[in-house]
One Martini backbone bead per residue (centre of mass of N, CA, C, O) as a GRO file, in nm:
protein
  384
    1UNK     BB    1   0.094   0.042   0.025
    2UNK     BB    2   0.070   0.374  -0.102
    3UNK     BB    3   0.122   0.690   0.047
    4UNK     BB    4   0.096   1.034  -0.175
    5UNK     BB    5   0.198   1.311  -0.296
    6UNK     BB    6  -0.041   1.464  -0.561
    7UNK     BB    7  -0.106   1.804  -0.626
    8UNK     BB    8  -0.176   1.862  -0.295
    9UNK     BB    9  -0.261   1.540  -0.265
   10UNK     BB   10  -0.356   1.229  -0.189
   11UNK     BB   11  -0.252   0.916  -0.275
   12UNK     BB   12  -0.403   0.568  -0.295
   13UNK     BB   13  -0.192   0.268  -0.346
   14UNK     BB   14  -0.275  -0.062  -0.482
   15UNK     BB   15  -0.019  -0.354  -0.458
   16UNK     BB   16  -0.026  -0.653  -0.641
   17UNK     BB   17  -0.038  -0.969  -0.702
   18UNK     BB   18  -0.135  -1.129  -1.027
   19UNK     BB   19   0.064  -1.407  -1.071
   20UNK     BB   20   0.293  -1.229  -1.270
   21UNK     BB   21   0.141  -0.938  -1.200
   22UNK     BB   22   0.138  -0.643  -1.153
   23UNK     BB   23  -0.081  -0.410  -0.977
   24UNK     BB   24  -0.228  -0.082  -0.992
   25UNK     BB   25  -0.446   0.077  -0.766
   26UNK     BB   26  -0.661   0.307  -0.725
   27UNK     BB   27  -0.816   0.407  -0.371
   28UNK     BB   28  -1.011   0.674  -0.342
   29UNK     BB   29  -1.237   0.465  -0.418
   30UNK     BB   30  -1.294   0.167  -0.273
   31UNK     BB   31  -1.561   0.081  -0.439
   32UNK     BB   32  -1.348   0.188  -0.702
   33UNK     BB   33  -1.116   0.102  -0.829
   34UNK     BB   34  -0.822   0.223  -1.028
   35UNK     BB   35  -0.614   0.080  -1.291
   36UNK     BB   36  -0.300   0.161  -1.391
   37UNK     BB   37  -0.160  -0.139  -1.353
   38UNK     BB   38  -0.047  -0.407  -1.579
   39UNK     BB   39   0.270  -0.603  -1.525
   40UNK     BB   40   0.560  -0.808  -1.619
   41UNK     BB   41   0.875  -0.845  -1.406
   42UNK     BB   42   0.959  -1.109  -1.388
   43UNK     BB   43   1.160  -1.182  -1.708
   44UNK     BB   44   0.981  -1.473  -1.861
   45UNK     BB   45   0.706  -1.547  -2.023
   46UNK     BB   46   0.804  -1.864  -2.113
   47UNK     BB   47   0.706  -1.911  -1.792
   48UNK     BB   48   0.667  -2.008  -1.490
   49UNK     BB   49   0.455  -1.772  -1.250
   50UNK     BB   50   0.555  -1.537  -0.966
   51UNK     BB   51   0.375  -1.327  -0.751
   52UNK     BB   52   0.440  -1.283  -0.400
   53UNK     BB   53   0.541  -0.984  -0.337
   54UNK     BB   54   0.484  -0.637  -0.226
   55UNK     BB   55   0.731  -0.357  -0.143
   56UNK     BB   56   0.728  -0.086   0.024
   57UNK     BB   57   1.030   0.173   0.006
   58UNK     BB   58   1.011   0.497  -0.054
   59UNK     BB   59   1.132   0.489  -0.417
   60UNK     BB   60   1.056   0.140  -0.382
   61UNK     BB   61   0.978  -0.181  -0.515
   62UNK     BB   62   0.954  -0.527  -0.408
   63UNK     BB   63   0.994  -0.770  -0.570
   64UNK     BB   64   0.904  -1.171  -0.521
   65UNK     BB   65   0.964  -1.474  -0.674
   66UNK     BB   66   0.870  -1.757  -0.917
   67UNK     BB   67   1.011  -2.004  -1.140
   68UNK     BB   68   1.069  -2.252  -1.405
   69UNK     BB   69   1.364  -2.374  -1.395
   70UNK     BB   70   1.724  -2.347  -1.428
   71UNK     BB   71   2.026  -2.258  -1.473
   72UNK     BB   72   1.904  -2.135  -1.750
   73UNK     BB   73   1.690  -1.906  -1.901
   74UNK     BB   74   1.633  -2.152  -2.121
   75UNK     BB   75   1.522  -2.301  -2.004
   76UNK     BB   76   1.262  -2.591  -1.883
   77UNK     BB   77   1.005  -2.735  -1.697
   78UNK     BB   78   1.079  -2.986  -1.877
   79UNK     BB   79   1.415  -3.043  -1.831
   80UNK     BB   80   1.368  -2.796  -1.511
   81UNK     BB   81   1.157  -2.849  -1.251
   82UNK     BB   82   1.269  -2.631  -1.119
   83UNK     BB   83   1.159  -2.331  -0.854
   84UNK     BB   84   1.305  -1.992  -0.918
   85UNK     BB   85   1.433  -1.686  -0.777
   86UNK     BB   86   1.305  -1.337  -0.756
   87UNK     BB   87   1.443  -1.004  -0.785
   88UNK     BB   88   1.274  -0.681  -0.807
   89UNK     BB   89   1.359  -0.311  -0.825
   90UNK     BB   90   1.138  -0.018  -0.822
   91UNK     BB   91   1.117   0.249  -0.948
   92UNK     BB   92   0.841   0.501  -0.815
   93UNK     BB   93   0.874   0.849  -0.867
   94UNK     BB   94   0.681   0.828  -1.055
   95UNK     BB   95   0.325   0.947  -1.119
   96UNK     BB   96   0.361   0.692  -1.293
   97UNK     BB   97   0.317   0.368  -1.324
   98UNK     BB   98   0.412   0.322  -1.643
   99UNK     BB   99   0.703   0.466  -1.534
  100UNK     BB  100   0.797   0.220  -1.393
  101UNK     BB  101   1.131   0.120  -1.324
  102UNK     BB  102   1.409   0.000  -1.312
  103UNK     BB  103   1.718   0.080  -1.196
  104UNK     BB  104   2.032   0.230  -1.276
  105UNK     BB  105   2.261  -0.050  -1.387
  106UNK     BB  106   2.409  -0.331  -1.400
  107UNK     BB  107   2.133  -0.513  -1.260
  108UNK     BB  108   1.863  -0.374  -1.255
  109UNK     BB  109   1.742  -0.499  -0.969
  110UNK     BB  110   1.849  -0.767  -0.998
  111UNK     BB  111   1.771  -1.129  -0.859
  112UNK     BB  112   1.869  -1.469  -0.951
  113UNK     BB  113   1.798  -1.834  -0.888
  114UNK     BB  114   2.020  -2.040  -0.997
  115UNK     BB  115   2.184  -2.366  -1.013
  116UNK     BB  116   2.487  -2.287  -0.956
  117UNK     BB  117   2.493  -2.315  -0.576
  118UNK     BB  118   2.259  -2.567  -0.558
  119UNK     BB  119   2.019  -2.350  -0.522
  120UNK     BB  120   1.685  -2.294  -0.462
  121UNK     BB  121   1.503  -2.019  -0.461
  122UNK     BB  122   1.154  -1.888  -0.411
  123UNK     BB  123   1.089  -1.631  -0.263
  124UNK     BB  124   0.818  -1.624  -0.078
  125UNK     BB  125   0.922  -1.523   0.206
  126UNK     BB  126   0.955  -1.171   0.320
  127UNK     BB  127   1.174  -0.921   0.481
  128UNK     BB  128   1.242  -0.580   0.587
  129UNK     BB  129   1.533  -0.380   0.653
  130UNK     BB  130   1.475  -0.056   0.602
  131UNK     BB  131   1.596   0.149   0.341
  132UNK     BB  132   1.590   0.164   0.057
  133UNK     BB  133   1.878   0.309  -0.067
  134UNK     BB  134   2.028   0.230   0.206
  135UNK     BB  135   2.220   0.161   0.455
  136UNK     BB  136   2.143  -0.175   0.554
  137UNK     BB  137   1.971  -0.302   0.364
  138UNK     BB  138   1.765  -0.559   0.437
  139UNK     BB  139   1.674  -0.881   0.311
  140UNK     BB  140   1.457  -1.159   0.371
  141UNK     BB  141   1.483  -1.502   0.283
  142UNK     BB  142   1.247  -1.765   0.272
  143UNK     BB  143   1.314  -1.990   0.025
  144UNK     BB  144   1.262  -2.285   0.032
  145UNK     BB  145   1.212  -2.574  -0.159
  146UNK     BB  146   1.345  -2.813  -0.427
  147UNK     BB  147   1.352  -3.099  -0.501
  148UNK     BB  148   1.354  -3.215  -0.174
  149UNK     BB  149   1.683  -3.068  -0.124
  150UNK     BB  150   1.666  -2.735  -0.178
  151UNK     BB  151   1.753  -2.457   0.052
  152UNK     BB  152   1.660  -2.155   0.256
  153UNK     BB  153   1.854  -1.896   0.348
  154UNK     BB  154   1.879  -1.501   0.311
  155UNK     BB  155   2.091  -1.216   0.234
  156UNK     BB  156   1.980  -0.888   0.092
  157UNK     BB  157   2.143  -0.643  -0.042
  158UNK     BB  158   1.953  -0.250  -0.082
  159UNK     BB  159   2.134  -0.024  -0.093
  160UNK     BB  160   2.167  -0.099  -0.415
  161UNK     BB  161   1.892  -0.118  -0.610
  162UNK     BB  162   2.077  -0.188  -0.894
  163UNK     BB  163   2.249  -0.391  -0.685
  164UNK     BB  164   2.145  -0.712  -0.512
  165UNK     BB  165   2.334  -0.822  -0.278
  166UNK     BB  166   2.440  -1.142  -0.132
  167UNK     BB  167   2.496  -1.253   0.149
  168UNK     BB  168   2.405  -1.416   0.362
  169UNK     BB  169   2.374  -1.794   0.456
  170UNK     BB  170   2.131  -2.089   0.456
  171UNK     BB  171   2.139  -2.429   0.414
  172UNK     BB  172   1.970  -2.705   0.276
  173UNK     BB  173   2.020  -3.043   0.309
  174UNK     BB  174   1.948  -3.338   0.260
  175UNK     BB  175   2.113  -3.493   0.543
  176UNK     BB  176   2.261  -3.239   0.673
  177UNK     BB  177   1.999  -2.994   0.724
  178UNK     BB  178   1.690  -2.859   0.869
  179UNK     BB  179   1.702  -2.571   0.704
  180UNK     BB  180   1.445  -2.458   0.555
  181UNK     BB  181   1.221  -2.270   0.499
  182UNK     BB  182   0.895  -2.053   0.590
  183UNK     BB  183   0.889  -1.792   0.693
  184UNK     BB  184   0.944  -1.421   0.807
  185UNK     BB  185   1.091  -1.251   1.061
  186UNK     BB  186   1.245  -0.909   1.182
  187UNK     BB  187   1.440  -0.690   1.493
  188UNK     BB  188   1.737  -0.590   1.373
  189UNK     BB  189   1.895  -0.906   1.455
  190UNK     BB  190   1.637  -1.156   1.416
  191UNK     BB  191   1.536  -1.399   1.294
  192UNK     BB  192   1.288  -1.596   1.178
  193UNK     BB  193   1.153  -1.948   1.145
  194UNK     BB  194   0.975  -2.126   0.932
  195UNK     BB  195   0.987  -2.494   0.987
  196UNK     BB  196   0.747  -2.660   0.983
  197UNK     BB  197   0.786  -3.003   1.106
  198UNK     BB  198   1.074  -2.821   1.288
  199UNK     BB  199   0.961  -2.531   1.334
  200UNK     BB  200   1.155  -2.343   1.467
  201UNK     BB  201   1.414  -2.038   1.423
  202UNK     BB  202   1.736  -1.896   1.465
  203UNK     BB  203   1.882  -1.584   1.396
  204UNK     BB  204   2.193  -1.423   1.351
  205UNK     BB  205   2.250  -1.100   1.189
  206UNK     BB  206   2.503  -0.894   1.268
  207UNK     BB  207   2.632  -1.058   1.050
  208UNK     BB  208   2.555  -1.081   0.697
  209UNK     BB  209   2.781  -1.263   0.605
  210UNK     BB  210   2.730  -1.414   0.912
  211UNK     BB  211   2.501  -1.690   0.997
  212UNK     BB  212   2.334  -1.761   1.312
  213UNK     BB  213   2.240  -1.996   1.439
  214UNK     BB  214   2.094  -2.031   1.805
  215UNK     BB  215   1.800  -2.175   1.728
  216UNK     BB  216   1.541  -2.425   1.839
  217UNK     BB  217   1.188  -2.539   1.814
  218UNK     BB  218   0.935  -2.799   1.870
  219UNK     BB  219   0.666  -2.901   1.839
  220UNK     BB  220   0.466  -3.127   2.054
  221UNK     BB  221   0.406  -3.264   1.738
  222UNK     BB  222   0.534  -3.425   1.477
  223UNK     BB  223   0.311  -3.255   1.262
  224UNK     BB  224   0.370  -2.974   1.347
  225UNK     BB  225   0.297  -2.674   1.111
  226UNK     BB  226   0.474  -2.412   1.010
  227UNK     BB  227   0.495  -2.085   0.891
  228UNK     BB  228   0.425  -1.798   1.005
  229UNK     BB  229   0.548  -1.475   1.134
  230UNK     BB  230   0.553  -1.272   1.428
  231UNK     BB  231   0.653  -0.998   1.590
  232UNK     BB  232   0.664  -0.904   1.968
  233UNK     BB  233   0.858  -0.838   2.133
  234UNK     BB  234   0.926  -1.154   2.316
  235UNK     BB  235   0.663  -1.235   2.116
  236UNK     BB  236   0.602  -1.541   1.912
  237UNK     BB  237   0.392  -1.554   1.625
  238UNK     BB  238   0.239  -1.861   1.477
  239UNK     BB  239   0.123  -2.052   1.207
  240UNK     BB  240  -0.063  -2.372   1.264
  241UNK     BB  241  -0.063  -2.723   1.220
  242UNK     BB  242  -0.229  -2.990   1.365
  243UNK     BB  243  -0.128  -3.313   1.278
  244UNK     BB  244  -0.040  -3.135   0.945
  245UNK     BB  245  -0.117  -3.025   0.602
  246UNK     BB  246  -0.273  -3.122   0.375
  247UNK     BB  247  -0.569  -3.074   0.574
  248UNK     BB  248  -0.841  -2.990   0.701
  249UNK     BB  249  -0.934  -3.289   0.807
  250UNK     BB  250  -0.642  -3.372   0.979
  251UNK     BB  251  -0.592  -3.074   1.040
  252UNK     BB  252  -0.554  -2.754   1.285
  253UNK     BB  253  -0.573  -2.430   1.276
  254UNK     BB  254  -0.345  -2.192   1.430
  255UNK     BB  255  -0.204  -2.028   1.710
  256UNK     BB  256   0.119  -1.963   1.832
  257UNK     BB  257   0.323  -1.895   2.156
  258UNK     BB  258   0.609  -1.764   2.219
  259UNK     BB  259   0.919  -1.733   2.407
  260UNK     BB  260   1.199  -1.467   2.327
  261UNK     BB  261   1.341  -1.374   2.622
  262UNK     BB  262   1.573  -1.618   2.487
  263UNK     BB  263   1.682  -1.681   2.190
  264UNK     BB  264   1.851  -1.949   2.285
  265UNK     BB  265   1.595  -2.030   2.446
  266UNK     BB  266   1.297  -2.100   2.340
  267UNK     BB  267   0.929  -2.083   2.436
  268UNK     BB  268   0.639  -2.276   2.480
  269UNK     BB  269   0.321  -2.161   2.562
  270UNK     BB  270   0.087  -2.187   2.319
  271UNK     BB  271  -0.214  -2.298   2.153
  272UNK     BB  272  -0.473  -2.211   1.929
  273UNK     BB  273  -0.735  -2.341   1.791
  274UNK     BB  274  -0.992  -2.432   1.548
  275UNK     BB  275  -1.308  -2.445   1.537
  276UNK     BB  276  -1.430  -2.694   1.307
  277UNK     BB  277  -1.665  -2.504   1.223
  278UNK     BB  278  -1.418  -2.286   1.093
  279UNK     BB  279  -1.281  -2.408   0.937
  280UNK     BB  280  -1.228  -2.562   0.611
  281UNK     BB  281  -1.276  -2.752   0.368
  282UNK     BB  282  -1.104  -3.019   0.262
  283UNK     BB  283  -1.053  -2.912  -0.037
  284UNK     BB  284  -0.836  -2.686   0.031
  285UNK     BB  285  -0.594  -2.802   0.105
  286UNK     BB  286  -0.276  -2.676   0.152
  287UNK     BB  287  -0.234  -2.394   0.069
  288UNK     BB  288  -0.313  -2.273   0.359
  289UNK     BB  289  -0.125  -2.544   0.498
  290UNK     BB  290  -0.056  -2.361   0.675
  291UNK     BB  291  -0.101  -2.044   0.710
  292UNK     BB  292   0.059  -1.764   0.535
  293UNK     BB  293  -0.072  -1.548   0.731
  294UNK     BB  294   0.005  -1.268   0.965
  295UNK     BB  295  -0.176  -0.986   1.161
  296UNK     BB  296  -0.163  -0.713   1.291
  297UNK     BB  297  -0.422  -0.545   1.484
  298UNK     BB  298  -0.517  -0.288   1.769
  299UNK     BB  299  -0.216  -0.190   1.818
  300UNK     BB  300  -0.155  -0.530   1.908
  301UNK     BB  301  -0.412  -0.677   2.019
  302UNK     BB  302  -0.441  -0.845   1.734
  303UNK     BB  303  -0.523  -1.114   1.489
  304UNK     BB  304  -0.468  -1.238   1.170
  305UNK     BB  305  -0.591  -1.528   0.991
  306UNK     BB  306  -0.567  -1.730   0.721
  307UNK     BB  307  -0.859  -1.943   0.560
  308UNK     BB  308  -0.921  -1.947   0.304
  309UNK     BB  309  -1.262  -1.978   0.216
  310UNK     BB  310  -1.382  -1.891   0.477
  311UNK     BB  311  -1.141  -1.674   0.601
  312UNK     BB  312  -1.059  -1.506   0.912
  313UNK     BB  313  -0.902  -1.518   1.191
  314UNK     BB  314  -0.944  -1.443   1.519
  315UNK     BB  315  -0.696  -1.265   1.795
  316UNK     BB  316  -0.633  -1.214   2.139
  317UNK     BB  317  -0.350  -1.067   2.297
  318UNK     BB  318  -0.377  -0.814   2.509
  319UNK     BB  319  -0.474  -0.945   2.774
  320UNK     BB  320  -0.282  -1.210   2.666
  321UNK     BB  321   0.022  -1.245   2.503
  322UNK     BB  322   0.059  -1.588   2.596
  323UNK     BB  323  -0.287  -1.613   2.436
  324UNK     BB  324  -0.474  -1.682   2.193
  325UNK     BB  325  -0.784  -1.576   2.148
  326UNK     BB  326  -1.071  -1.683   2.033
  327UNK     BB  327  -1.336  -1.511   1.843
  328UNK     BB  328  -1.342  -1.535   1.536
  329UNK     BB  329  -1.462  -1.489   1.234
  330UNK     BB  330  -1.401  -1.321   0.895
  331UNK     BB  331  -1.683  -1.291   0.680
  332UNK     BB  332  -1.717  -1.298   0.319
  333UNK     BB  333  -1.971  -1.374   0.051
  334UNK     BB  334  -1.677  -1.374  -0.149
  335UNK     BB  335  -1.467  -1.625  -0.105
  336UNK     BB  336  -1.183  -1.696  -0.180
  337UNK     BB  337  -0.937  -1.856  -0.292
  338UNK     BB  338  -0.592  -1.777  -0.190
  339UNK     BB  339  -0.564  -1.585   0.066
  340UNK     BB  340  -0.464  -1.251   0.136
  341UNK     BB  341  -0.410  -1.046   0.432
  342UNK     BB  342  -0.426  -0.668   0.490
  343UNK     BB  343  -0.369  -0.413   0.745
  344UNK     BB  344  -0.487  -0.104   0.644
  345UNK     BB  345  -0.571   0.138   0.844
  346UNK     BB  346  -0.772  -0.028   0.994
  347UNK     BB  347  -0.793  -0.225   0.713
  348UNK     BB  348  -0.917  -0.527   0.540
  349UNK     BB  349  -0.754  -0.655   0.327
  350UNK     BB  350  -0.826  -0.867   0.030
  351UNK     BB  351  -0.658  -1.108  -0.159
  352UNK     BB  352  -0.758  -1.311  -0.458
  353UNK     BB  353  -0.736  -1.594  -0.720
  354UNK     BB  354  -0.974  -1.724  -0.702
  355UNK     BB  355  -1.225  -2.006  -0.739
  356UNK     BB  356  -0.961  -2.192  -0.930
  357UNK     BB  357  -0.719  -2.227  -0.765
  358UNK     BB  358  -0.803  -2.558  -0.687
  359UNK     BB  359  -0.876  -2.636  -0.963
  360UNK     BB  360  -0.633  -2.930  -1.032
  361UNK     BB  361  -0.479  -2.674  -1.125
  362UNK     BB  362  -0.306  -2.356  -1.164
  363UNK     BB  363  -0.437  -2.330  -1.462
  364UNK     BB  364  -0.705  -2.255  -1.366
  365UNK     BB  365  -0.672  -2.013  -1.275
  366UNK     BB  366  -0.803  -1.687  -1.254
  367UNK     BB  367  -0.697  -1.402  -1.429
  368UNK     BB  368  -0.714  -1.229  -1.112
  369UNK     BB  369  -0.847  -1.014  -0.866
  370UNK     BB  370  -0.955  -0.978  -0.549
  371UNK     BB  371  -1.150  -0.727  -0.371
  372UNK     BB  372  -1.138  -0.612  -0.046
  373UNK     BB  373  -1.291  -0.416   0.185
  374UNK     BB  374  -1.248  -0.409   0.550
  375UNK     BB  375  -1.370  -0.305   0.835
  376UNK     BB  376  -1.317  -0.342   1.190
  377UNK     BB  377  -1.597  -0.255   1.294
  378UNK     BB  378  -1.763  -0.489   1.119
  379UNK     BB  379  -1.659  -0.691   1.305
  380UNK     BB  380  -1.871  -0.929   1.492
  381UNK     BB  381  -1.713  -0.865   1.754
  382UNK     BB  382  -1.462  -0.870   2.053
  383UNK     BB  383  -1.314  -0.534   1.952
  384UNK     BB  384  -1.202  -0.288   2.100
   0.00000   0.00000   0.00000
């Protein structure tokens, strides 16, 4: 979401990813945004792509997603069928948006990660440290694995918008390290890292050249399955699926709640579960699960973690810091399924893929965005 001055008024824009393209509407008046630009900066048209995230910092966009590729550009995912990350940095200080373009440099704010070495990351979920273009600007990417052996997480430094250069790194491998990574946000010193299966893990990265595990945390049932962190000083809430993640039949979606005030030695404090008649139905399968967003709003007195179809889970932790107390849901008349939810000025906004991408396969997804705005007033909970 971005919000600027333009001609002497403000004008709020809102950015999204949608399949492969960047949509950036215009939403001076949210029920009825105005489409300004629609474009595909993945940089492949001839792969499947994804724009994962979109990240505004001063006068640039950070895009993020994954294509279907191999080692090199030529690639196909019929000869190199892994899934691998790209970043791209744009300037948007241009007040028109079909002027905004990669800055000016070596490598036009492109990074691009192919099995050179031996490492795909998916670049889907990132935190961002600073502000694009200024010294110490930390880009933090939890990069997911492919082709069940590859990935881990990595730190791309964006002081200058136009090179932006790998630092420090922590790889996955196979039957060598646990370090899976899916999920991530971080607090100035330390990442936090949703492994699925495997918990969460705690990196310093006060030299970012040089990151270090510092702990890991496993939760209480084997098959309990972390993806997506928010932190808030010394407490850090997780979405989690207890006893597995493949669908919500055998799944059970909810938040946990860490204790982080000793970053060496983080301790497991409660799991909040939805209750069953709130779930999303068994067709929903993995793509939510666990959910893949957590945001604070209410001051940081409430969480909402997204349920595919079904909805938004409220959780207060205002009360109890300790505990999240289930609310209920926020539903919406036509929810969309594969949904990403936004917090902006107390009003939640909601992206999603339409109502056919997980009808067989992602070829089906319908080519569109679906947009909402919700007032956080109009959530008929007990949210002060």
């Amino acid at each position: 979401m971005i919000t600027r001055p333009i001609n002497g008024s403000q004008q709020d824009l809102l950015c999204v990813g949608g399949g492969r393209e960047l949509h950036v509407y215009d939403i001076e008046d949210p029920s009825n945004p105005v489409q300004l630009l629609k474009k595909d900066y993945s940089g492949d048209s001839n792969q499947v792509n994804d724009l994962f995230e979109v990240i505004h910092s001063g006068d640039y966009l950070i895009l993020t997603g994954s294509y279907q590729g191999g080692d090199t550009p030529e690639s196909t995912p019929e000869t190199s069928p892994f899934q691998v990350g790209w970043v791209q940095v744009l300037d948007i200080s241009d007040e028109d948006p079909n002027q905004w373009a990669p800055p000016q440099g070596e490598n036009q704010g492109r990074w691009t990660s192919y099995l050179k070495d031996e490492h795909s990351y998916t670049c889907s979920d990132v935190a961002l440290d600073g502000e694009v273009g200024k010294e110490g600007c930390l880009l933090h990417v939890s990069g997911n694995f492919r082709a069940t052996t590859l990935g881990g997480n990595f730190i791309l430094d964006l002081s200058d918008p136009a090179n932006p250069r790998k630092r420090g790194e922590i790889h996955y491998q196979k039957g060598e390290s646990n370090y899976h990574g899916h999920g991530v946000c971080a607090d100035g010193r330390y990442e936090y890292h949703g492994n699925y299966y495997r918990g969460i893990y705690l990196v310093d990265y006060q030299n970012p050249d040089k990151l270090k595990v510092v702990s890991e945390l496993k939760y209480p049932l084997p098959k309990d399955t972390v993806r997506q962190l928010a932190v808030n000083g010394n407490f850090l809430y997780t979405t989690v699926t207890v006893a597995g993640r493949q669908n919500y039949e055998t799944g059970n979606p909810g938040v946990a709640v860490i204790d982080v005030s000793d970053r060496t030695s983080p301790k497991f404090l409660s799991q909040t579960i939805v209750p069953r008649g709130d779930m999303p139905a068994s067709e929903d399968v993995s793509h939510d699960s666990p959910p893949h967003k957590i945001d604070f709003f209410n001051g940081r007195k409430n969480l909402l973690i997204n349920l595919g179809s079904k909805g938004f889970a409220i959780f207060d932790i205002g009360k109890d810091p300790e505990k999240a107390i289930y609310l209920g849901l926020a539903e919406i008349d036509e929810m969309p399924q594969g949904t990403r939810p936004m917090v902006w000025n107390e009003s939640l906004w909601v992206i999603g893929d339409g109502p056919h991408f997980l009808n067989g396969s992602r070829d089906n997804r319908k080519p569109c965005v679906y947009l909402y705005r919700w007032e956080m007033r109009r959530i008929n909970l007990a949210v002060e």
